[in-house]
C-alpha cells in the first residue's frame, strides 16, 4: 500500500510537471517567435536604402512649418524623406528643438517695426514671450493642401496668417545655411517629397542658370509656384531674389501685408527680377495626394529652358 501510494504521488507529480511545461510553452512560444523574427529598429535603419547621387550634396531642402502644427507634422519627415537628405533646414515662427533637430525662427528676418505693429504678428509675439504656453487655443491646421477645403481658405487661423511672412525671409536665411548649394527645395510640413525622382529631375537642369520651378498658380497677372506642392530655386535665382528683397524690404512687406499668401509675394519678387516659371512641370509638382499619380522612374523630361 505505501508503495502504491508513492507511485501515485510520483505519477501525479510527473503529470503536473508536464502540464506546467505545456502551459508555459504555449504561453511564451508565440511571443518569443515574434521577438526573434520581428526586425529591430537597428535592422530597419540598415535596410533603409537611399539613392546614390552626387547631386544630393548640392541640394538644401527647406521645410517650412509653424508652431501650431510642427509637433504633429514634422517628426514623420525625420523617419522618411529627410533620412536621405544630407542638407536640410527647418524654418518656423518659433525657435525650438523637435526630436533633437534645430528649428529656426525665420521671422526674425522681418523688420522689427512690422513684427511689433502688424496684427498678423500677435501669435508670433506671444510665442516669443511665452513659448508654447497658450497654444492649446490654436487649432492645428490639418486640411489638405490644394483641396476644396484646403489651406488657402484658412484665413481665420492666426498661424496661417503668420505663415505668409516666412517666404521672403527664408530665401536669405536658407542661403546662409549652405552658401555653396546649387539647388534649394522648399516644402511644407504636409508636402510629400519624392527624393529619388527629384534627383533625377534636377539633373536635367543647368544649376548655373536662374531657375524657379514649381506648380503654376496665378493671382491677377502674377504667376507663382504653389508652396504646398513644393518649389525649387537654383543658386543664381536665390541670389537674385535675396538681393531684390533686401534692397526693397519695406515695399515687399507692404505687398505681403495686403495679400493673403506668401508664395504669391515670393512670386512677385521673382517676377521683378525676371525669373519666370518654366513650362508646366506636372506631374512632378502638383497639389494632389499621391494616389492619383503614375510616375515611372524612367519618365524623365528633356532639359527645360526658360
mmCIF file of C-alpha atoms in Angstrom, residues 67-273:
data_model
loop_
_atom_site.group_PDB
_atom_site.id
_atom_site.type_symbol
_atom_site.label_atom_id
_atom_site.label_comp_id
_atom_site.label_asym_id
_atom_site.label_seq_id
_atom_site.Cartn_x
_atom_site.Cartn_y
_atom_site.Cartn_z
ATOM 1 C CA UNK A 67 4.388 76.153 -34.007
ATOM 2 C CA UNK A 68 0.679 75.312 -34.306
ATOM 3 C CA UNK A 69 1.452 72.245 -36.440
ATOM 4 C CA UNK A 70 5.131 71.358 -36.094
ATOM 5 C CA UNK A 71 4.934 68.795 -33.277
ATOM 6 C CA UNK A 72 2.251 66.879 -35.162
ATOM 7 C CA UNK A 73 3.578 67.078 -38.708
ATOM 8 C CA UNK A 74 7.363 67.454 -38.648
ATOM 9 C CA UNK A 75 8.611 64.276 -36.859
ATOM 10 C CA UNK A 76 7.414 61.947 -39.628
ATOM 11 C CA UNK A 77 9.835 63.652 -42.021
ATOM 12 C CA UNK A 78 12.782 62.629 -39.846
ATOM 13 C CA UNK A 79 11.805 58.991 -40.305
ATOM 14 C CA UNK A 80 11.058 59.217 -44.032
ATOM 15 C CA UNK A 81 12.297 61.675 -46.665
ATOM 16 C CA UNK A 82 14.813 63.616 -44.593
ATOM 17 C CA UNK A 83 16.688 60.411 -43.738
ATOM 18 C CA UNK A 84 18.127 60.553 -47.253
ATOM 19 C CA UNK A 85 18.683 64.321 -47.416
ATOM 20 C CA UNK A 86 22.254 65.337 -46.492
ATOM 21 C CA UNK A 87 21.405 69.031 -46.030
ATOM 22 C CA UNK A 88 18.140 70.382 -44.708
ATOM 23 C CA UNK A 89 16.896 73.235 -42.553
ATOM 24 C CA UNK A 90 13.597 73.713 -40.729
ATOM 25 C CA UNK A 91 12.064 77.185 -40.569
ATOM 26 C CA UNK A 92 9.184 78.108 -38.297
ATOM 27 C CA UNK A 93 7.800 81.006 -36.276
ATOM 28 C CA UNK A 94 9.487 79.876 -33.070
ATOM 29 C CA UNK A 95 12.998 78.758 -32.161
ATOM 30 C CA UNK A 96 12.912 75.261 -30.669
ATOM 31 C CA UNK A 97 14.118 71.683 -30.975
ATOM 32 C CA UNK A 98 11.990 68.804 -32.250
ATOM 33 C CA UNK A 99 13.392 65.344 -31.561
ATOM 34 C CA UNK A 100 16.858 66.854 -31.235
ATOM 35 C CA UNK A 101 16.703 68.781 -34.527
ATOM 36 C CA UNK A 102 17.010 72.541 -34.514
ATOM 37 C CA UNK A 103 14.043 74.579 -35.739
ATOM 38 C CA UNK A 104 14.871 78.168 -36.690
ATOM 39 C CA UNK A 105 12.759 81.277 -36.271
ATOM 40 C CA UNK A 106 12.653 82.576 -39.837
ATOM 41 C CA UNK A 107 10.509 85.592 -38.953
ATOM 42 C CA UNK A 108 13.486 87.312 -37.396
ATOM 43 C CA UNK A 109 14.138 88.331 -40.987
ATOM 44 C CA UNK A 110 11.024 90.540 -40.964
ATOM 45 C CA UNK A 111 11.629 94.130 -39.914
ATOM 46 C CA UNK A 112 11.204 94.874 -36.213
ATOM 47 C CA UNK A 113 8.624 97.548 -36.931
ATOM 48 C CA UNK A 114 6.395 95.122 -38.821
ATOM 49 C CA UNK A 115 6.767 92.440 -36.144
ATOM 50 C CA UNK A 116 5.816 94.909 -33.429
ATOM 51 C CA UNK A 117 2.977 96.686 -35.200
ATOM 52 C CA UNK A 118 1.235 94.391 -37.686
ATOM 53 C CA UNK A 119 -1.743 92.454 -36.315
ATOM 54 C CA UNK A 120 -0.610 89.257 -38.075
ATOM 55 C CA UNK A 121 2.239 89.017 -35.559
ATOM 56 C CA UNK A 122 0.057 88.715 -32.476
ATOM 57 C CA UNK A 123 0.699 84.974 -32.279
ATOM 58 C CA UNK A 124 4.388 85.419 -33.053
ATOM 59 C CA UNK A 125 4.912 87.896 -30.222
ATOM 60 C CA UNK A 126 3.017 85.570 -27.897
ATOM 61 C CA UNK A 127 5.345 82.718 -28.865
ATOM 62 C CA UNK A 128 8.440 84.820 -28.231
ATOM 63 C CA UNK A 129 7.184 85.726 -24.764
ATOM 64 C CA UNK A 130 5.536 82.507 -23.589
ATOM 65 C CA UNK A 131 6.793 79.729 -25.850
ATOM 66 C CA UNK A 132 4.183 77.055 -26.394
ATOM 67 C CA UNK A 133 2.116 78.180 -23.411
ATOM 68 C CA UNK A 134 -1.391 79.021 -24.568
ATOM 69 C CA UNK A 135 -1.113 77.232 -27.909
ATOM 70 C CA UNK A 136 -3.969 74.943 -26.873
ATOM 71 C CA UNK A 137 -6.243 77.744 -28.031
ATOM 72 C CA UNK A 138 -4.859 77.417 -31.560
ATOM 73 C CA UNK A 139 -6.388 74.750 -33.789
ATOM 74 C CA UNK A 140 -3.837 72.690 -35.703
ATOM 75 C CA UNK A 141 -4.033 73.071 -39.467
ATOM 76 C CA UNK A 142 -4.838 69.622 -40.831
ATOM 77 C CA UNK A 143 -6.630 70.492 -44.053
ATOM 78 C CA UNK A 144 -5.439 69.031 -47.342
ATOM 79 C CA UNK A 145 -3.309 71.330 -49.442
ATOM 80 C CA UNK A 146 -4.929 72.088 -52.749
ATOM 81 C CA UNK A 147 -8.299 70.592 -51.854
ATOM 82 C CA UNK A 148 -11.598 72.458 -51.977
ATOM 83 C CA UNK A 149 -11.271 72.868 -48.220
ATOM 84 C CA UNK A 150 -7.518 73.345 -48.275
ATOM 85 C CA UNK A 151 -5.134 75.661 -46.517
ATOM 86 C CA UNK A 152 -5.776 78.588 -48.847
ATOM 87 C CA UNK A 153 -9.120 79.041 -47.078
ATOM 88 C CA UNK A 154 -7.776 79.114 -43.510
ATOM 89 C CA UNK A 155 -7.542 82.907 -43.202
ATOM 90 C CA UNK A 156 -9.238 82.707 -39.786
ATOM 91 C CA UNK A 157 -6.263 80.875 -38.279
ATOM 92 C CA UNK A 158 -3.548 83.040 -36.674
ATOM 93 C CA UNK A 159 -0.818 80.556 -37.543
ATOM 94 C CA UNK A 160 -1.914 80.534 -41.163
ATOM 95 C CA UNK A 161 -1.942 84.358 -41.383
ATOM 96 C CA UNK A 162 1.554 84.427 -39.910
ATOM 97 C CA UNK A 163 2.830 81.894 -42.426
ATOM 98 C CA UNK A 164 2.735 84.253 -45.401
ATOM 99 C CA UNK A 165 5.507 86.344 -43.859
ATOM 100 C CA UNK A 166 8.018 83.462 -43.934
ATOM 101 C CA UNK A 167 8.545 83.132 -47.684
ATOM 102 C CA UNK A 168 10.773 86.076 -48.484
ATOM 103 C CA UNK A 169 12.929 85.976 -45.305
ATOM 104 C CA UNK A 170 13.580 82.262 -45.719
ATOM 105 C CA UNK A 171 15.370 82.874 -49.040
ATOM 106 C CA UNK A 172 18.223 84.833 -47.471
ATOM 107 C CA UNK A 173 18.356 82.592 -44.402
ATOM 108 C CA UNK A 174 18.461 79.413 -46.489
ATOM 109 C CA UNK A 175 21.401 80.832 -48.429
ATOM 110 C CA UNK A 176 23.251 81.394 -45.152
ATOM 111 C CA UNK A 177 22.768 77.737 -44.225
ATOM 112 C CA UNK A 178 24.712 76.498 -47.249
ATOM 113 C CA UNK A 179 26.027 79.283 -49.488
ATOM 114 C CA UNK A 180 27.582 76.834 -51.951
ATOM 115 C CA UNK A 181 24.423 74.783 -52.612
ATOM 116 C CA UNK A 182 23.305 74.513 -56.225
ATOM 117 C CA UNK A 183 19.606 73.901 -55.521
ATOM 118 C CA UNK A 184 17.161 74.876 -52.786
ATOM 119 C CA UNK A 185 13.990 72.807 -52.495
ATOM 120 C CA UNK A 186 11.164 74.339 -50.454
ATOM 121 C CA UNK A 187 8.460 72.141 -48.953
ATOM 122 C CA UNK A 188 5.806 72.363 -46.259
ATOM 123 C CA UNK A 189 5.129 70.015 -43.353
ATOM 124 C CA UNK A 190 2.391 68.249 -45.337
ATOM 125 C CA UNK A 191 4.283 68.094 -48.639
ATOM 126 C CA UNK A 192 5.299 64.667 -49.957
ATOM 127 C CA UNK A 193 8.781 64.761 -51.466
ATOM 128 C CA UNK A 194 9.903 62.000 -53.826
ATOM 129 C CA UNK A 195 13.662 62.290 -53.267
ATOM 130 C CA UNK A 196 14.696 59.789 -55.949
ATOM 131 C CA UNK A 197 12.588 61.453 -58.629
ATOM 132 C CA UNK A 198 13.714 64.918 -57.519
ATOM 133 C CA UNK A 199 17.369 63.970 -58.009
ATOM 134 C CA UNK A 200 16.620 62.577 -61.469
ATOM 135 C CA UNK A 201 14.521 65.598 -62.373
ATOM 136 C CA UNK A 202 17.036 68.264 -61.304
ATOM 137 C CA UNK A 203 19.848 66.505 -63.143
ATOM 138 C CA UNK A 204 18.224 67.761 -66.367
ATOM 139 C CA UNK A 205 18.789 71.418 -65.452
ATOM 140 C CA UNK A 206 21.861 73.639 -65.548
ATOM 141 C CA UNK A 207 22.233 74.863 -61.956
ATOM 142 C CA UNK A 208 24.390 77.809 -63.086
ATOM 143 C CA UNK A 209 21.267 79.421 -64.558
ATOM 144 C CA UNK A 210 18.456 81.109 -62.609
ATOM 145 C CA UNK A 211 15.606 78.617 -62.296
ATOM 146 C CA UNK A 212 12.287 78.823 -60.469
ATOM 147 C CA UNK A 213 10.421 75.513 -60.741
ATOM 148 C CA UNK A 214 7.038 74.658 -59.281
ATOM 149 C CA UNK A 215 3.319 74.131 -59.660
ATOM 150 C CA UNK A 216 1.848 77.078 -61.558
ATOM 151 C CA UNK A 217 -0.736 79.302 -59.908
ATOM 152 C CA UNK A 218 -1.904 82.792 -60.808
ATOM 153 C CA UNK A 219 -3.271 85.740 -58.859
ATOM 154 C CA UNK A 220 -4.104 88.658 -61.122
ATOM 155 C CA UNK A 221 -1.162 88.905 -63.531
ATOM 156 C CA UNK A 222 1.442 87.290 -61.291
ATOM 157 C CA UNK A 223 2.470 83.677 -61.816
ATOM 158 C CA UNK A 224 3.995 81.823 -58.874
ATOM 159 C CA UNK A 225 4.909 78.350 -57.644
ATOM 160 C CA UNK A 226 2.410 76.925 -55.179
ATOM 161 C CA UNK A 227 4.121 76.391 -51.825
ATOM 162 C CA UNK A 228 2.081 73.325 -50.881
ATOM 163 C CA UNK A 229 3.320 71.434 -53.941
ATOM 164 C CA UNK A 230 6.922 72.371 -53.264
ATOM 165 C CA UNK A 231 9.111 74.568 -55.441
ATOM 166 C CA UNK A 232 12.774 74.753 -56.379
ATOM 167 C CA UNK A 233 15.183 77.649 -56.839
ATOM 168 C CA UNK A 234 18.666 77.389 -58.298
ATOM 169 C CA UNK A 235 21.538 79.199 -56.585
ATOM 170 C CA UNK A 236 21.604 82.116 -59.072
ATOM 171 C CA UNK A 237 17.848 82.590 -58.631
ATOM 172 C CA UNK A 238 18.275 82.595 -54.847
ATOM 173 C CA UNK A 239 20.961 85.283 -55.064
ATOM 174 C CA UNK A 240 18.850 87.490 -57.303
ATOM 175 C CA UNK A 241 15.684 87.331 -55.223
ATOM 176 C CA UNK A 242 17.609 87.733 -51.940
ATOM 177 C CA UNK A 243 19.285 90.868 -53.249
ATOM 178 C CA UNK A 244 15.965 92.209 -54.558
ATOM 179 C CA UNK A 245 14.203 91.592 -51.259
ATOM 180 C CA UNK A 246 16.967 93.024 -49.066
ATOM 181 C CA UNK A 247 17.087 96.287 -51.007
ATOM 182 C CA UNK A 248 13.285 96.708 -51.056
ATOM 183 C CA UNK A 249 12.284 95.362 -47.635
ATOM 184 C CA UNK A 250 9.605 97.945 -46.959
ATOM 185 C CA UNK A 251 7.992 97.555 -50.390
ATOM 186 C CA UNK A 252 7.775 93.762 -50.159
ATOM 187 C CA UNK A 253 6.488 93.848 -46.592
ATOM 188 C CA UNK A 254 3.777 96.253 -47.700
ATOM 189 C CA UNK A 255 2.952 93.910 -50.578
ATOM 190 C CA UNK A 256 2.845 90.892 -48.254
ATOM 191 C CA UNK A 257 0.599 92.680 -45.768
ATOM 192 C CA UNK A 258 -2.034 93.403 -48.426
ATOM 193 C CA UNK A 259 -2.135 89.888 -49.892
ATOM 194 C CA UNK A 260 -3.086 86.604 -48.362
ATOM 195 C CA UNK A 261 -0.407 84.084 -49.387
ATOM 196 C CA UNK A 262 3.358 84.249 -49.084
ATOM 197 C CA UNK A 263 4.201 82.150 -52.131
ATOM 198 C CA UNK A 264 2.471 84.889 -54.143
ATOM 199 C CA UNK A 265 4.746 87.543 -52.574
ATOM 200 C CA UNK A 266 7.786 85.446 -53.445
ATOM 201 C CA UNK A 267 6.465 85.038 -56.978
ATOM 202 C CA UNK A 268 6.183 88.808 -57.238
ATOM 203 C CA UNK A 269 9.836 89.231 -56.229
ATOM 204 C CA UNK A 270 10.921 86.618 -58.773
ATOM 205 C CA UNK A 271 8.849 88.307 -61.461
ATOM 206 C CA UNK A 272 10.544 91.600 -60.579
ATOM 207 C CA UNK A 273 13.964 90.053 -61.231
#
